[in-house]
Each structure stands twice: as C-alpha cells, then as structure tokens.
Amino acid sequence: RRFVTVLFCDIVGSSGLASRLDPEDYAALLAAYRRCCAETVARHGGHMVQYVGDGVLAAFGYPRAFGDDAERAVDCGLDLGRAIAGLARSAQLPGANELAARIGIEAGLVIAGQITADRAAALDSLVGTALNTAARLQQLAPAFGVLIGEVAHELVSTTFSCEALPQSLLTRLEPPTQRAFRVHARSVDGHVALKAGRAALVGRDAELRRITERWHSAQ
C-alpha cells in the first residue's frame, strides 16, 4: 500500500498518425517519443511503470519516495509537454511534425508490486483509482497540456498556477470526475508557498514535548 502520484501521457490522434505512416517510420517515431518520456521522468525522480501502446505510465512516490512527489510529477508533466513539443519541431522523422501528447496526473493510494495470474506476472504493477483518473483526465487535456485531479490539486495548489475545468467538460468522462484542474505553470518565481492547512505530525511526540517545554522556558 503506497500513496503515489501517477502520470499518464498519451499521443494525440495516434491511430490516424499510425495509419498515415509506414510501420517502420511510426515505430521509429514511437521509440523517440518513449525515450523523451523516459528521460524526462527520470530527471524528476519518477519511475516508469509501463508503456501502454502509445501511452506512458509513470509513478512518483514508488518505489522511492521523496516527500514532494506530487510536485515532482506536475513539474515533470509540464516539462514533458515542452519536451515533446520540441521533439515534434526538431526530430528528423516522418510524421514528427504531427506529434502531440497530453498529460493527466492524479494522486492516491495504490497497491504496488508484483501481480501474478497463473504463469504471467506483471512486475512493478500499480492498482488503484488514481491510475484510471489520470488516464481519463488526459483525454480532456489540450495538446501538450497537463490536467490534474482533485487529490493532486490539494497537494500542489499553492505551488502551481491552476485553473478549474468547467463541470460541463467533466461530465463527458465515464465515470464522471468531480473536479479537475489545468496546470499553467509554477507560481511566481517558482517559490513554494506555505500550505494553507495544517497537517498532522506523525511519530514526533517526543520532539513536540521537547519543543513545548523549551517554548514555556523561553516565555
């Protein structure tokens, strides 16, 4: 059981693109796209979970957690949009100028590890609703854009400039998502603001007693 932030990136109009290209040309373009995704995810400390056709699934917080995994995932999503746009402009590959992708991100509790059925085993699999939400959100994202779910937004809302999506758009998803947000950029100057709420401290009873005693002494 792990709390992770998952990122799902998918090529826009991949079926049409594949039908217009020779299979070898499309394979070369797909390889360049996957390499771009893998390098960007690794740069932000994420973990590539699997490739699903032309889709890419990455996890932040598993197998290694940094504590700011949601922010890393959103930073990665923004960088990924820019990196793929750059690939579309510069790659000397047939169909590269048509390449576009969209990104969906959500956080939540998952089951992580090996999932075995009969003799087939999927390594480093993730199971949880966050994956489905991230995959659905990317369907609504604009080309090279990033959409995040409600849980991810709670974790990064003070760090990134976000815009809530109209409810009329969210009703297109099946099942519908309550709230979703488009991420535009990091907040001004890229500084991380203090969280508005207060989170509970876990396993710090002794430290809290000591700091309380010293505060009373200082008074």
C-alpha positions as a printed Julia matrix, in Angstrom:
219×3 Matrix{Float64}:
   0.0     0.0     0.0
   1.63    3.22   -1.18
   0.44    6.77   -1.64
   1.73    7.79   -5.06
   1.18   10.37   -7.77
   0.72    8.83  -11.19
   1.28   10.48  -14.56
  -0.29    9.22  -17.77
   0.92   10.63  -21.1
  -0.67    9.7   -24.44
  -0.17   10.67  -28.07
  -3.0    12.71  -29.59
  -4.61   11.01  -32.59
  -2.19    8.09  -32.59
  -4.45    5.84  -34.68
  -4.62    8.36  -37.52
  -0.89    9.02  -37.29
  -0.09    5.31  -37.43
  -2.36    4.82  -40.46
  -0.59    7.57  -42.4
   2.93    6.34  -41.73
   4.87    3.28  -42.8
   5.04    0.88  -39.8
   8.82    1.3   -39.54
   8.53    5.08  -39.57
   5.83    5.01  -36.9
   7.93    2.62  -34.79
  10.91    4.99  -35.0
   8.72    7.94  -34.01
   7.21    5.97  -31.12
  10.69    4.99  -29.91
  11.82    8.64  -29.93
   8.68    9.66  -28.04
   9.17    6.94  -25.41
  12.82    7.86  -24.99
  11.82   11.5   -24.47
   9.28   10.46  -21.83
  11.69    8.12  -20.01
  14.44   10.74  -19.83
  12.07   13.43  -18.54
  10.52   11.16  -15.91
  13.95   10.03  -14.69
  15.15   13.63  -14.45
  12.34   14.39  -12.0
  12.88   11.27   -9.87
   9.91    9.33  -11.22
   9.63    5.65  -12.09
   8.49    4.35  -15.47
   5.85    1.74  -14.69
   4.82    0.61  -18.16
   4.11    1.52  -21.76
   0.5     1.02  -22.83
   0.55    1.23  -26.62
   1.44    4.87  -27.24
   0.62    5.71  -23.63
   3.21    6.08  -20.87
   2.51    5.44  -17.18
   4.92    6.82  -14.57
   4.81    6.85  -10.77
   6.17    9.37   -8.27
   6.48    8.06   -4.73
   7.18    4.46   -5.74
   9.49    2.65   -5.43
  11.3     5.63   -3.88
   9.51    8.49   -2.13
  11.0    11.98   -1.87
   8.25   13.74    0.09
   7.42   16.2    -2.7
   6.36   13.57   -5.2
   3.18   15.33   -6.34
   5.15   18.49   -7.14
   7.76   16.42   -8.97
   5.01   14.79  -11.04
   3.46   18.12  -12.05
   6.86   19.62  -12.85
   7.53   16.52  -14.95
   4.21   16.89  -16.75
   4.94   20.5   -17.69
   8.47   19.62  -18.83
   7.15   16.63  -20.75
   4.74   18.81  -22.72
   7.6    21.13  -23.66
   9.98   18.25  -24.46
   7.51   16.5   -26.78
   6.7    19.8   -28.5
  10.43   20.26  -29.05
  10.71   16.73  -30.41
   7.88   17.43  -32.85
   9.7    20.52  -34.14
  13.21   19.11  -34.38
  13.04   15.35  -35.0
  14.1    14.34  -38.49
  11.48   11.59  -38.62
   8.44   11.14  -40.89
   5.31   12.41  -39.15
   7.27   14.1   -36.33
   5.63   17.47  -37.01
   2.24   15.84  -36.29
   3.38   14.51  -32.91
   1.45   15.89  -29.94
   0.71   14.5   -26.49
  -1.42   15.29  -23.47
  -0.86   14.51  -19.8
  -3.12   13.54  -16.9
  -2.0    13.36  -13.25
  -3.67   12.17  -10.04
  -2.57   11.07   -6.59
  -3.95    8.36   -4.34
  -3.48    5.08   -2.54
  -2.4     2.14   -4.71
  -1.27   -1.42   -4.37
   2.26   -1.6    -5.77
   4.4    -4.61   -6.62
   4.01   -7.91   -8.44
   0.59   -9.03   -9.55
   0.6   -12.64  -10.71
  -2.06  -14.56  -12.6
  -1.28  -18.17  -13.48
   2.16  -18.1   -15.13
   2.04  -14.48  -16.27
   3.48  -11.85  -13.94
   3.36   -8.1   -14.26
   6.3    -6.51  -12.47
   6.0    -3.19  -10.67
   2.28   -3.02  -11.33
   0.06   -0.41   -9.71
  -3.6    -0.91   -8.88
  -5.81    1.97   -7.73
  -8.36    4.53   -8.86
  -5.7     7.23   -9.3
  -4.43    5.44  -12.41
  -7.87    5.38  -14.02
  -8.48    9.03  -13.16
  -5.13   10.13  -14.62
  -5.83    8.21  -17.83
  -9.3     9.75  -18.14
  -8.07   13.28  -17.42
  -5.5    13.17  -20.19
  -8.36   12.64  -22.65
  -9.58   16.17  -21.85
  -6.19   17.86  -21.82
  -5.2    20.14  -24.7
  -2.21   19.21  -26.83
   0.97   19.37  -24.69
  -1.2    20.37  -21.71
  -1.43   18.97  -18.16
  -4.62   18.2   -16.23
  -4.58   17.11  -12.58
  -7.22   15.55  -10.37
  -8.68   16.79   -7.1
  -6.29   14.95   -4.78
  -3.19   16.07   -6.69
  -4.53   19.63   -6.71
  -4.8    19.64   -2.92
  -1.11   18.74   -2.74
   0.21   21.3    -5.25
  -2.34   24.14   -5.32
  -0.02   26.57   -3.5
   2.92   25.71   -5.73
   1.37   25.86   -9.21
  -0.99   28.17  -11.01
  -4.09   26.08  -11.82
  -7.45   26.68  -13.49
 -10.54   24.66  -12.62
 -12.22   22.91  -15.55
 -15.91   23.6   -16.17
 -18.2    20.91  -14.81
 -19.72   20.52  -18.27
 -16.43   19.1   -19.53
 -16.05   16.66  -16.66
 -19.44   15.09  -17.3
 -18.03   13.68  -20.54
 -15.83   11.31  -18.54
 -17.09    7.88  -17.57
 -17.37    7.69  -14.63
 -17.58   11.48  -14.16
 -14.83   13.21  -12.17
 -15.89   15.7    -9.51
 -13.14   18.27  -10.01
 -10.12   18.7   -12.28
  -7.66   21.46  -13.0
  -5.4    22.59  -15.81
  -1.87   23.45  -14.68
  -0.35   26.52  -16.34
   2.98   26.99  -14.57
   4.73   27.16  -11.24
   3.71   30.06   -9.02
   5.55   33.38   -9.37
   9.35   32.98   -9.16
   8.89   29.25   -8.66
   8.87   29.62   -4.88
   6.99   27.03   -2.88
   4.37   28.72   -0.74
   3.45   27.52    2.73
   0.48   25.19    2.82
  -2.7    26.87    3.97
  -3.81   23.93    6.09
  -2.14   22.09    8.93
  -1.06   18.5     8.55
  -0.72   16.17   11.5
   2.8    15.27   12.61
   3.33   11.52   12.74
   5.73    9.87   15.19
   7.07   13.12   16.67
   5.63   13.02   20.19
   8.99   13.29   21.95
  10.1    16.16   19.72
   6.83   18.02   20.3
   7.21   17.63   24.08
  10.75   19.0    23.99
   9.88   22.0    21.83
   6.84   22.76   24.02
   8.99   22.62   27.16
  11.56   24.96   25.6
   8.86   27.36   24.49
   7.5    27.55   28.02
  11.06   28.08   29.28
  11.62   30.87   26.76
   8.43   32.57   27.86
